[in-house]
Amino acid sequence: MKVLVIEDNRQLADSICNFLQGEGYVYERAHDVKTAEDKLLMFSYDCILLDLMLPDGSGFDILDFIKNKQISSGLLIISARDALDDKINGLENGADDYLTKPFHLSELNARLKAIYRRKKLEGTDTIIFNDISLDTDRMEVLVNDTPLDVTRKEYDLLLYFLINKNRVLSRQAIATHLWGDYTDNLANFDFVYQHVKNLRKKISAARGADYIETVYGVGYKFNANKV
Amino acid sequence: MKLISKITFWYIVIIVLIMCLTMFTARNSIAKHIREHETQRLTAQNDSIGALLLAGVRDINTTGTPITITRITGNIPHSKTQVQETEHYNSHIGRNEHRLNVISWYQAGNDTYKVTSYNYVTRSYLYFSSLVWTLVWKLLLIAVAVVISGALLSRYLLSPFRHTMSAIKQFDITKKDKVRLMQTTTKEFKELNCFVSHMTDKAIEDYTAVKEFSENASHELQTPLAVLQSKLELLAETGIDEPQAKLIEEMQIAIEKLSRINRSLTLLTKLDNLEFKPSQIKFCRLAKEVVGMYNDRIELKQLKINSRMDSGIYLNIHQTLAEILLNNLISNAIRHNIEGGSIDLELTNSHLYISNTGLPPELPPDELFKRFRKSNQSAESTGLGLAIVKQICEVSNFEVSYDYHESWHHIRVQFNKEGDFKNEPRPDHGYPPLILEPA
């Protein structure tokens, strides 16, 4: 997947690019509207990460540009302003998703992949890893070819783990992924623990391998190297 | 009552009073003048006869005239002229008539003559009635003239005022349009317009400043937080040991809390600044959706939920604010609940009750809605959830109250405080503590 990162804060852009590199994506970066438009004209990208506040203009200018030039890349807005108008405007102007700062890189990854699946694979995609397979179209999980009876949240959780294989996922990142912005004042860590526990139990019951490891003090990790 | 009606009313009252007063003065003055002139005429008439008598003429023929000449014996009374007013019944017209008699005495030689002449004068009540009629007509005409000219003049004179009023009514701070006021030469309206335009300009300025501040504060703080968060995440991937991982997690928790507090404070500022426009939304559907989002957590905490939600409930509230309100209330009901506890939910046209089992609050109920006040000092909480609930209720014209009764927390949100929804009559008694029995 080829990604264009349009973000004026260099440290944040560094982090994002570092992460994308680790995921094996090809990326390019632009720190202002001018560079971004030049790059968009010259190359094509699967996905664009767009910050709304840029030194020489607004991310909305780029949205218009993309629309006018009929560029078909997936578009994920990352903005510090969770101003509702921005969110709605962004989505109405062709963005595929909106992520407010600060965000977890693993969440960014999940959203990018989701956009990629929707755009390029038109939603029909099966994610297969060893004995586990996920049908993202029908939201079904098969372990050793046996359908697994999972809840919506457990499905989301497993997908999140599969997208972020071998990464330490903090309980916070998982909570934010499962429950979104309104996780505010719940002791979500307990719920994360319970969901993970139930998911592991169900996979084990289907005689699947137990890839999900507890990383003490932090969270969980989907260990793909486990035999 | 309109200003012009009031002015017209008082104007007419004053005119009526003055008219009545002047009418009585006019009657008295007319009566007095008539009497005086008649007396003068009759005296002069007597005097001309007296002159004849003095000249020695004796056979004065007064037949057919209201003059009588009588010779009397005795002295002339002290005043040579005397005026008498008497009533005489006139059988032709069937009423008493007022007669003015002037009696004069003359000394002609040795003889003393008394000359009496009289005339009938119109009694004052006879012309008084015509005075009254004139007055009534006059008053009617004046009243009509005042009302018509008042209406016409007020349309002209008060038009700058009316224009200013409608400009104020249409003034929308979020649109940032300056109010345009009509030019006027009236001093009071000039002052009013000056005041109004000054106030609205200031309001727009303040509003914009606060709005910009809240947006910038959000951006300027969230971006460094995003940098911190991402760096920590990358750091966590670099083969660190367990104590280090623990440290990183604690930092991440702090960052998230900081970001939440920032977001909540920005939201509160925006609520204070009235940046959310309410619209009609289907509240019952939203409530069901929000409750649905918490289903997994309700199950995981083994809570029993009893909900009675009416359908077809439309409320005038901003969509996102309604979501935040419901989210905060329901997540509170879950968080402050005990393992295996219950939540009762009731939604009707007039109110939303959310009750849950839980430990008694450590704070007095009034304190709960204040910013950064936390009961049970839960570490995850920002202490802003209920402050936001209260603020949302305030801008949406709802009223929120809290009560703790026999290990149940009750939150009651009373909709349409002003009664702008007429679906259900508002209870005129206060808010009785709601006591729901655990199911």
XYZ file of C-alpha atoms in Angstrom:
666
model
C 0.000 0.000 0.000
C 1.285 3.434 -0.949
C 0.463 6.254 1.409
C 0.881 10.020 1.242
C 1.247 11.626 4.662
C 0.222 15.284 4.633
C 1.040 16.600 8.101
C 2.829 19.813 9.004
C 4.063 18.673 12.390
C 7.338 16.963 11.516
C 7.659 14.946 14.699
C 4.219 13.490 14.247
C 4.887 12.843 10.570
C 8.109 11.079 11.614
C 6.216 8.811 13.982
C 3.590 7.986 11.408
C 6.161 7.268 8.699
C 8.234 5.204 11.086
C 5.170 3.147 11.866
C 4.138 2.792 8.215
C 7.619 1.645 7.347
C 7.394 -1.006 10.031
C 4.169 -2.180 8.442
C 5.926 -2.451 5.091
C 3.974 0.362 3.429
C 5.478 2.711 0.876
C 5.017 6.299 1.947
C 5.797 9.835 0.967
C 5.381 12.938 3.037
C 4.282 16.498 2.432
C 4.299 19.285 4.983
C 2.178 21.837 3.174
C -0.585 22.190 0.626
C 1.746 23.107 -2.244
C 3.967 20.030 -1.930
C 0.969 17.815 -1.371
C -0.719 18.985 -4.563
C 2.468 18.571 -6.564
C 2.873 15.028 -5.337
C -0.758 14.204 -5.933
C -0.430 15.325 -9.536
C 2.679 13.284 -10.157
C 2.029 10.047 -8.329
C -0.889 7.952 -7.365
C -1.504 6.718 -3.842
C -3.732 4.086 -2.327
C -4.341 6.185 0.705
C -3.867 9.788 1.798
C -3.483 10.893 5.404
C -4.564 14.493 5.626
C -4.139 16.999 8.428
C -6.698 19.791 8.220
C -4.532 22.621 9.509
C -1.570 23.293 7.270
C 0.784 26.280 7.186
C -0.202 27.478 3.713
C -3.847 26.594 3.705
C -6.521 24.256 4.903
C -6.866 20.561 4.339
C -10.196 21.384 2.739
C -8.297 22.979 -0.166
C -6.656 19.624 -0.759
C -10.028 17.880 -0.509
C -11.321 20.163 -3.266
C -8.190 19.566 -5.289
C -8.610 15.809 -5.013
C -12.232 16.090 -6.054
C -11.458 18.305 -9.056
C -8.618 16.121 -10.274
C -10.755 13.027 -9.706
C -8.082 11.296 -7.688
C -9.462 8.020 -6.393
C -7.235 7.455 -3.374
C -8.685 6.572 -0.014
C -8.708 9.575 2.307
C -8.260 9.624 6.059
C -8.400 12.988 7.822
C -6.312 13.362 10.966
C -7.120 16.533 12.805
C -6.712 18.048 16.214
C -9.998 19.805 15.875
C -12.837 17.530 16.728
C -15.080 20.377 15.691
C -18.206 18.693 14.463
C -18.507 20.864 11.402
C -15.054 19.827 10.274
C -15.891 16.186 10.682
C -19.116 16.407 8.741
C -17.630 18.718 6.090
C -14.673 16.418 5.669
C -16.795 13.326 5.218
C -19.141 15.137 2.866
C -16.225 16.338 0.786
C -14.957 12.903 -0.032
C -12.974 11.844 3.009
C -13.448 8.190 3.973
C -12.793 8.553 7.666
C -11.855 11.048 10.329
C -9.453 10.487 13.185
C -8.941 13.009 15.959
C -5.555 13.682 17.529
C -4.126 12.212 19.649
C -4.607 8.756 18.202
C -2.960 5.380 18.565
C -0.807 4.372 15.622
C -2.404 0.937 15.700
C -5.786 2.646 15.332
C -4.468 4.606 12.384
C -3.328 1.348 10.883
C -6.729 -0.265 11.385
C -8.497 2.660 9.763
C -6.084 2.758 6.834
C -6.568 -0.928 6.201
C -10.326 -0.579 6.438
C -10.316 2.225 3.886
C -7.995 0.215 1.679
C -10.296 -2.798 1.865
C -13.358 -0.722 1.046
C -11.728 1.187 -1.805
C -9.509 -1.361 -3.493
C -11.106 -4.645 -2.648
C -14.624 -3.252 -2.597
C -15.148 -4.614 0.862
C -14.788 -8.254 -0.101
C -11.687 -9.493 1.535
C -10.768 -12.480 3.574
C -7.978 -12.087 6.016
C -6.275 -15.417 6.536
C -3.650 -16.110 9.100
C -2.639 -19.710 9.627
C -5.716 -21.436 11.023
C -7.778 -18.245 11.450
C -9.709 -16.630 8.629
C -11.861 -13.532 8.759
C -14.472 -12.719 6.157
C -14.646 -8.927 6.413
C -17.637 -8.762 4.138
C -19.859 -11.050 6.170
C -18.062 -10.448 9.455
C -17.492 -14.150 10.002
C -14.628 -15.915 11.702
C -13.468 -19.385 10.817
C -10.993 -21.283 12.961
C -9.788 -24.539 11.393
C -12.718 -24.140 8.972
C -15.187 -24.182 11.827
C -17.332 -21.054 12.148
C -16.693 -19.323 15.441
C -19.640 -17.810 17.286
C -18.247 -14.404 18.177
C -19.935 -11.161 19.162
C -19.493 -8.000 17.139
C -16.948 -6.652 19.619
C -14.970 -9.882 19.610
C -14.905 -9.826 15.828
C -13.637 -6.215 15.904
C -11.036 -7.174 18.463
C -9.741 -10.118 16.442
C -9.583 -8.024 13.278
C -7.683 -5.353 15.183
C -5.197 -7.947 16.415
C -4.742 -9.417 12.944
C -4.096 -6.016 11.403
C -1.597 -5.133 14.099
C 0.186 -8.455 14.300
C 3.290 -8.574 16.474
C 2.637 -5.145 17.889
C 2.062 -4.421 21.526
C -1.470 -3.106 21.770
C -2.108 -1.132 24.906
C -5.384 -1.643 26.711
C -6.159 1.980 25.989
C -5.649 1.550 22.271
C -7.962 -1.469 22.325
C -10.587 0.365 24.365
C -10.529 3.346 22.005
C -10.787 1.037 19.037
C -13.727 -0.911 20.436
C -15.759 1.926 21.888
C -14.650 5.031 20.043
C -14.622 8.526 21.407
C -17.144 7.967 24.145
C -15.016 5.711 26.283
C -14.652 8.652 28.588
C -15.411 7.643 32.070
C -15.664 3.897 32.114
C -13.171 1.560 33.671
C -12.635 0.163 30.203
C -9.592 -1.883 31.037
C -11.709 -4.454 32.830
C -13.936 -4.722 29.807
C -10.946 -5.068 27.495
C -9.645 -7.835 29.714
C -12.958 -9.657 29.619
C -13.375 -9.352 25.870
C -9.844 -10.622 25.239
C -10.373 -13.455 27.690
C -13.618 -14.506 25.997
C -12.078 -14.322 22.533
C -9.103 -16.468 23.554
C -11.426 -18.967 25.160
C -13.526 -19.252 22.013
C -10.488 -19.695 19.759
C -9.057 -22.317 22.088
C -12.390 -24.118 22.153
C -12.201 -24.367 18.365
C -8.720 -25.788 18.821
C -7.107 -22.722 17.343
C -3.655 -21.640 18.405
C -3.493 -19.097 21.193
C -1.691 -16.237 19.475
C -2.844 -13.545 21.838
C -0.344 -12.914 24.573
C -0.590 -10.728 27.596
C 2.176 -8.157 27.777
C 2.384 -7.490 31.469
C 1.659 -3.972 32.517
C 0.788 -2.794 29.035
C -1.690 -4.825 27.108
C -1.741 -7.559 24.551
C 0.111 -8.756 21.535
C -0.875 -11.005 18.653
C 2.211 -13.113 18.379
C 2.359 -14.332 14.791
C 5.546 -16.252 15.433
C 3.911 -18.580 17.872
C 3.726 -22.117 16.629
C -50.354 47.704 25.133
C -48.607 49.612 22.409
C -46.726 52.753 23.280
C -48.822 54.827 20.891
C -52.072 53.476 22.396
C -50.877 54.461 25.826
C -49.935 57.946 24.699
C -53.264 58.340 22.874
C -55.182 57.121 25.896
C -53.541 59.550 28.287
C -53.800 62.353 25.775
C -57.534 61.807 25.489
C -57.961 61.574 29.276
C -56.214 64.921 29.697
C -58.285 66.501 26.932
C -61.552 65.261 28.489
C -60.621 66.612 31.903
C -59.637 70.008 30.556
C -62.714 70.184 28.339
C -65.074 69.449 31.236
C -63.379 72.033 33.365
C -63.488 74.683 30.673
C -67.088 73.846 29.930
C -68.138 74.730 33.460
C -66.074 77.878 33.347
C -67.659 78.776 30.037
C -71.181 78.230 31.369
C -70.568 80.386 34.418
C -68.924 83.086 32.423
C -71.701 83.139 29.821
C -74.405 83.257 32.508
C -72.591 86.043 34.268
C -72.141 88.076 31.097
C -75.753 87.712 30.036
C -76.916 88.863 33.444
C -74.562 91.795 33.517
C -75.469 93.001 30.032
C -79.156 92.584 30.652
C -78.859 94.469 33.930
C -76.964 97.259 32.175
C -79.589 97.484 29.435
C -82.486 97.469 31.844
C -80.787 100.064 34.049
C -80.167 102.265 31.058
C -83.773 101.833 30.028
C -84.925 102.773 33.543
C -82.583 105.720 33.515
C -84.017 107.057 30.259
C -87.490 106.890 31.799
C -86.138 108.445 34.968
C -84.753 111.293 32.854
C -88.216 111.863 31.375
C -89.706 111.871 34.858
C -87.158 114.384 35.999
C -87.950 116.517 33.000
C -91.519 116.632 34.238
C -93.127 114.306 31.777
C -95.769 112.389 33.592
C -97.933 110.640 31.056
C -95.476 108.057 29.907
C -97.225 105.261 28.174
C -95.712 101.934 29.106
C -98.522 99.758 27.971
C -97.248 96.623 26.245
C -93.764 97.098 27.538
C -92.258 95.318 30.523
C -91.924 98.620 32.315
C -94.019 99.846 35.206
C -93.851 103.265 36.744
C -95.337 103.729 40.162
C -95.368 106.724 42.378
C -94.541 105.845 45.909
C -94.520 107.611 49.158
C -91.570 107.560 51.364
C -87.917 107.963 50.827
C -85.725 106.532 48.187
C -83.948 103.460 49.475
C -80.278 103.712 49.983
C -79.271 102.055 46.751
C -81.038 103.699 43.916
C -81.064 100.604 41.821
C -81.960 97.123 42.861
C -81.691 93.887 40.871
C -84.002 90.982 41.588
C -84.119 87.589 39.989
C -87.410 85.738 40.128
C -88.979 82.630 38.649
C -92.215 82.950 36.729
C -94.288 80.152 35.501
C -94.968 80.339 31.790
C -98.122 78.428 31.078
C -97.506 78.497 27.307
C -94.333 76.500 27.430
C -95.153 74.844 30.715
C -92.049 75.680 32.686
C -90.607 78.246 35.017
C -88.773 81.087 33.410
C -86.022 83.137 34.848
C -86.787 86.836 35.061
C -84.375 89.635 35.717
C -85.971 92.671 37.384
C -84.260 96.007 37.690
C -85.921 98.494 40.025
C -84.808 102.099 40.016
C -85.999 104.916 42.149
C -86.134 108.535 41.037
C -86.906 111.707 42.900
C -88.731 114.085 40.572
C -89.607 117.138 42.518
C -91.565 116.006 45.500
C -92.616 112.784 43.939
C -90.790 109.588 44.241
C -91.073 107.178 41.364
C -90.235 103.577 41.223
C -89.458 102.307 37.740
C -89.382 98.577 37.333
C -88.382 96.841 34.152
C -87.729 93.200 33.545
C -86.641 90.786 30.942
C -86.560 87.038 30.724
C -83.087 85.531 30.476
C -82.340 82.076 29.209
C -81.688 79.761 32.082
C -78.089 78.450 32.049
C -79.037 74.782 31.880
C -80.752 75.416 28.595
C -77.599 76.422 26.808
C -75.496 74.169 29.019
C -76.898 71.130 27.279
C -75.889 72.592 23.958
C -72.461 73.220 25.405
C -72.283 69.553 26.390
C -73.266 68.470 22.907
C -70.660 70.668 21.364
C -68.150 69.208 23.770
C -69.069 65.628 22.912
C -68.690 66.333 19.232
C -65.488 68.180 19.776
C -64.140 65.320 21.866
C -65.147 62.749 19.328
C -63.481 64.668 16.560
C -60.340 65.206 18.618
C -60.218 61.571 19.656
C -60.547 60.391 16.073
C -57.939 62.887 14.965
C -55.570 61.865 17.769
C -55.971 58.167 17.082
C -55.459 58.527 13.344
C -52.611 60.971 13.575
C -51.078 58.910 16.376
C -51.128 55.803 14.250
C -49.739 57.640 11.243
C -47.145 59.566 13.209
C -46.006 56.570 15.199
C -45.510 54.675 11.986
C -43.234 57.453 10.895
C -41.668 58.524 14.193
C -41.205 55.085 15.706
C -39.983 53.428 12.545
C -36.284 53.653 13.561
C -37.203 52.060 16.875
C -39.149 49.297 15.205
C -36.306 48.747 12.807
C -33.838 48.481 15.673
C -36.106 46.009 17.468
C -36.347 43.722 14.475
C -32.614 44.010 13.897
C -32.009 42.852 17.479
C -34.461 40.005 17.070
C -32.802 38.817 13.888
C -29.324 39.257 15.268
C -27.486 35.962 15.156
C -24.161 35.961 16.883
C -22.951 32.861 15.109
C -23.354 34.506 11.699
C -21.113 37.406 12.693
C -23.133 39.907 10.661
C -23.075 43.361 12.158
C -26.523 44.766 12.909
C -27.573 47.411 10.427
C -29.623 50.158 12.024
C -31.711 52.894 10.452
C -30.453 56.484 10.434
C -32.524 58.679 12.721
C -32.624 62.266 13.908
C -34.449 61.482 17.158
C -32.041 61.863 20.050
C -33.348 58.925 22.104
C -33.257 56.559 19.150
C -29.781 57.739 18.253
C -28.671 56.816 21.752
C -30.463 53.488 21.575
C -28.932 52.624 18.214
C -25.511 53.632 19.393
C -25.902 51.392 22.433
C -27.289 48.465 20.454
C -24.602 48.530 17.789
C -21.917 48.869 20.410
C -23.292 45.922 22.384
C -23.710 43.640 19.394
C -20.266 44.452 18.020
C -18.790 43.642 21.400
C -20.796 40.425 21.593
C -19.607 39.324 18.153
C -16.036 40.170 19.082
C -16.212 38.189 22.321
C -17.954 35.299 20.656
C -15.340 35.103 17.907
C -12.494 35.415 20.382
C -13.830 32.582 22.526
C -14.571 30.429 19.498
C -11.106 30.934 18.078
C -9.551 30.333 21.440
C -11.354 27.053 21.955
C -10.433 25.865 18.472
C -6.817 26.925 18.749
C -6.422 25.656 22.285
C -7.696 22.330 21.076
C -5.325 22.231 18.119
C -2.265 23.543 19.882
C -2.633 21.060 22.724
C -3.815 17.988 20.859
C -0.985 18.005 18.328
C 1.854 17.805 20.898
C -0.173 15.170 22.698
C -0.430 13.217 19.461
C 3.344 13.490 19.041
C 3.882 12.235 22.600
C 1.435 9.399 22.186
C 2.936 8.189 18.917
C 6.495 8.396 20.233
C 5.557 6.360 23.289
C 3.914 3.779 21.092
C 7.027 3.491 18.961
C 9.107 3.308 22.119
C 6.961 0.446 23.377
C 7.925 -1.535 20.268
C 11.659 -1.323 20.935
C 12.128 -4.388 23.081
C 11.725 -2.826 26.467
C 11.444 -4.645 29.755
C 8.419 -4.939 31.959
C 9.022 -2.028 34.385
C 9.672 0.240 31.405
C 6.483 -0.934 29.743
C 4.607 -0.121 32.922
C 6.068 3.392 32.916
C 5.068 3.892 29.304
C 1.531 2.760 29.990
C 1.205 5.189 32.859
C 2.388 7.992 30.627
C -0.079 6.997 27.957
C -2.909 6.987 30.464
C -1.911 10.473 31.572
C -1.770 11.674 27.976
C -5.189 10.286 27.246
C -6.616 11.881 30.347
C -5.061 15.207 29.424
C -6.517 14.980 25.975
C -9.953 14.098 27.362
C -9.878 16.979 29.815
C -8.843 19.323 27.028
C -11.655 18.069 24.840
C -14.190 18.340 27.643
C -13.125 21.858 28.552
C -13.305 22.886 24.925
C -16.782 21.419 24.768
C -17.814 23.303 27.910
C -16.426 26.528 26.462
C -18.383 25.949 23.288
C -21.504 25.237 25.310
C -20.965 28.448 27.275
C -20.511 30.247 24.011
C -23.794 28.771 22.686
C -22.153 27.447 19.540
C -24.618 24.590 19.123
C -27.819 25.157 17.220
C -30.623 22.892 18.385
C -32.733 21.039 15.882
C -35.645 18.618 16.121
C -34.302 15.103 16.602
C -35.874 11.746 17.291
C -34.589 11.317 20.803
C -36.031 7.877 21.476
C -34.178 6.306 18.568
C -30.935 7.917 19.634
C -31.420 6.716 23.208
C -31.906 3.155 21.983
C -28.800 3.384 19.845
C -26.674 4.722 22.678
C -27.924 2.078 25.105
C -27.158 -0.513 22.433
C -23.561 0.685 22.304
C -23.164 -0.161 25.964
C -24.789 -3.581 25.775
C -21.514 -5.495 25.909
C -20.308 -3.589 28.949
C -23.635 -3.994 30.686
C -23.401 -7.724 30.106
C -19.777 -7.944 31.180
C -20.606 -6.232 34.457
C -23.649 -8.495 34.759
C -26.029 -5.605 35.166
C -29.765 -5.936 34.787
C -31.275 -3.210 32.682
C -34.966 -2.341 32.743
C -35.845 0.171 30.142
C -39.216 1.670 29.407
C -38.811 3.925 26.437
C -41.756 5.534 24.716
C -41.520 5.992 20.989
C -42.080 9.074 18.911
C -40.239 11.405 21.217
C -38.933 14.443 19.402
C -36.791 16.937 21.215
C -35.220 20.209 20.303
C -31.558 19.598 20.918
C -28.335 19.445 18.942
C -27.727 15.873 17.750
C -24.190 15.595 19.098
C -25.113 17.170 22.413
C -27.901 14.626 22.809
C -25.416 11.839 22.128
C -22.929 13.202 24.651
C -25.688 13.653 27.221
C -26.927 10.083 26.879
C -23.416 8.667 26.753
C -22.333 10.454 29.886
C -25.434 9.457 31.813
C -25.393 5.805 30.772
C -21.659 5.362 31.215
C -22.011 6.917 34.668
C -24.798 4.517 35.518
C -22.512 1.628 34.531
C -19.369 2.946 36.167
C -20.931 3.821 39.497
C -22.748 0.531 39.599
C -21.958 -2.536 41.606
C -21.208 -5.925 40.097
C -24.560 -7.584 39.348
C -26.478 -4.355 39.988
C -29.338 -2.825 38.038
C -30.076 0.113 35.821
C -33.547 1.520 35.361
C -34.251 3.652 32.366
C -37.442 5.543 31.672
C -37.994 7.832 28.744
C -41.233 9.701 28.171
C -42.218 12.894 26.427
C -41.522 14.895 29.522
C -38.533 13.318 31.167
C -35.669 10.867 31.176
C -34.911 8.955 34.337
C -31.757 6.978 34.753
C -31.437 5.150 38.033
C -28.772 2.744 39.082
C -27.714 0.822 42.132
C -24.472 1.907 43.676
C -22.536 3.020 46.686
C -23.656 6.226 48.384
C -22.073 9.353 46.913
C -19.202 10.900 48.823
C -20.144 14.379 47.769
C -23.252 16.393 48.525
C -25.573 16.154 45.488
C -25.188 19.840 44.560
C -21.447 19.425 44.224
C -21.752 16.574 41.738
C -22.543 18.864 38.817
C -19.546 21.094 39.438
C -16.405 20.837 37.358
C -13.682 18.508 38.542
C -15.797 17.172 41.377
C -15.556 13.428 41.606
C -17.449 11.092 43.784
C -15.508 7.976 44.747
C -12.474 9.652 43.098
C -12.327 7.181 40.211
C -9.022 7.543 38.477
C -10.443 7.149 34.980
C -12.906 9.942 35.389
C -12.146 13.476 34.330
C -14.703 14.868 36.746
C -16.295 16.784 33.917
C -18.976 14.333 32.776
C -21.779 15.654 34.943
C -20.698 19.269 34.504
C -21.121 18.700 30.776
C -24.501 17.049 31.365
C -25.657 20.060 33.327
C -24.385 22.492 30.755
C -26.015 20.593 27.899
C -29.288 20.584 29.830
C -28.995 24.306 30.375
C -28.455 25.193 26.737
C -31.222 22.802 25.676
C -33.693 24.149 28.210
C -33.792 20.918 30.196
C -33.510 20.588 33.922
C -31.378 17.932 35.525
C -31.569 16.803 39.125
C -29.904 14.126 41.169
C -31.084 12.166 44.161
C -29.766 9.249 46.179
C -32.284 7.058 47.887
C -31.856 3.650 49.494
C -28.734 2.708 47.536
C -30.178 3.939 44.254
C -28.796 6.875 42.327
C -31.498 8.719 40.442
C -30.822 11.185 37.674
C -33.799 12.958 36.273
C -33.728 15.097 33.174
C -36.858 17.155 32.779
C -37.379 18.230 29.186
C -38.833 21.492 27.950
C -38.582 23.554 31.097
C -40.372 26.371 29.279
C -43.204 24.125 28.169
C -42.562 24.686 24.485
C -43.721 21.166 23.817
C -47.374 20.855 24.496
C -47.587 17.101 24.345
C -47.733 16.657 28.060
C -48.709 19.069 30.791
C -45.863 20.095 32.983
C -46.324 19.085 36.616
C -46.751 22.231 38.635
C -45.487 20.599 41.790
C -41.713 20.459 42.112
C -39.678 17.398 41.387
C -40.608 14.690 43.816
C -37.817 12.241 44.490
C -38.282 9.340 42.168
C -38.243 6.041 43.953
C -37.921 3.052 41.716
C -37.967 -0.335 43.266
C -35.179 -2.608 42.132
C -36.628 -5.110 39.704
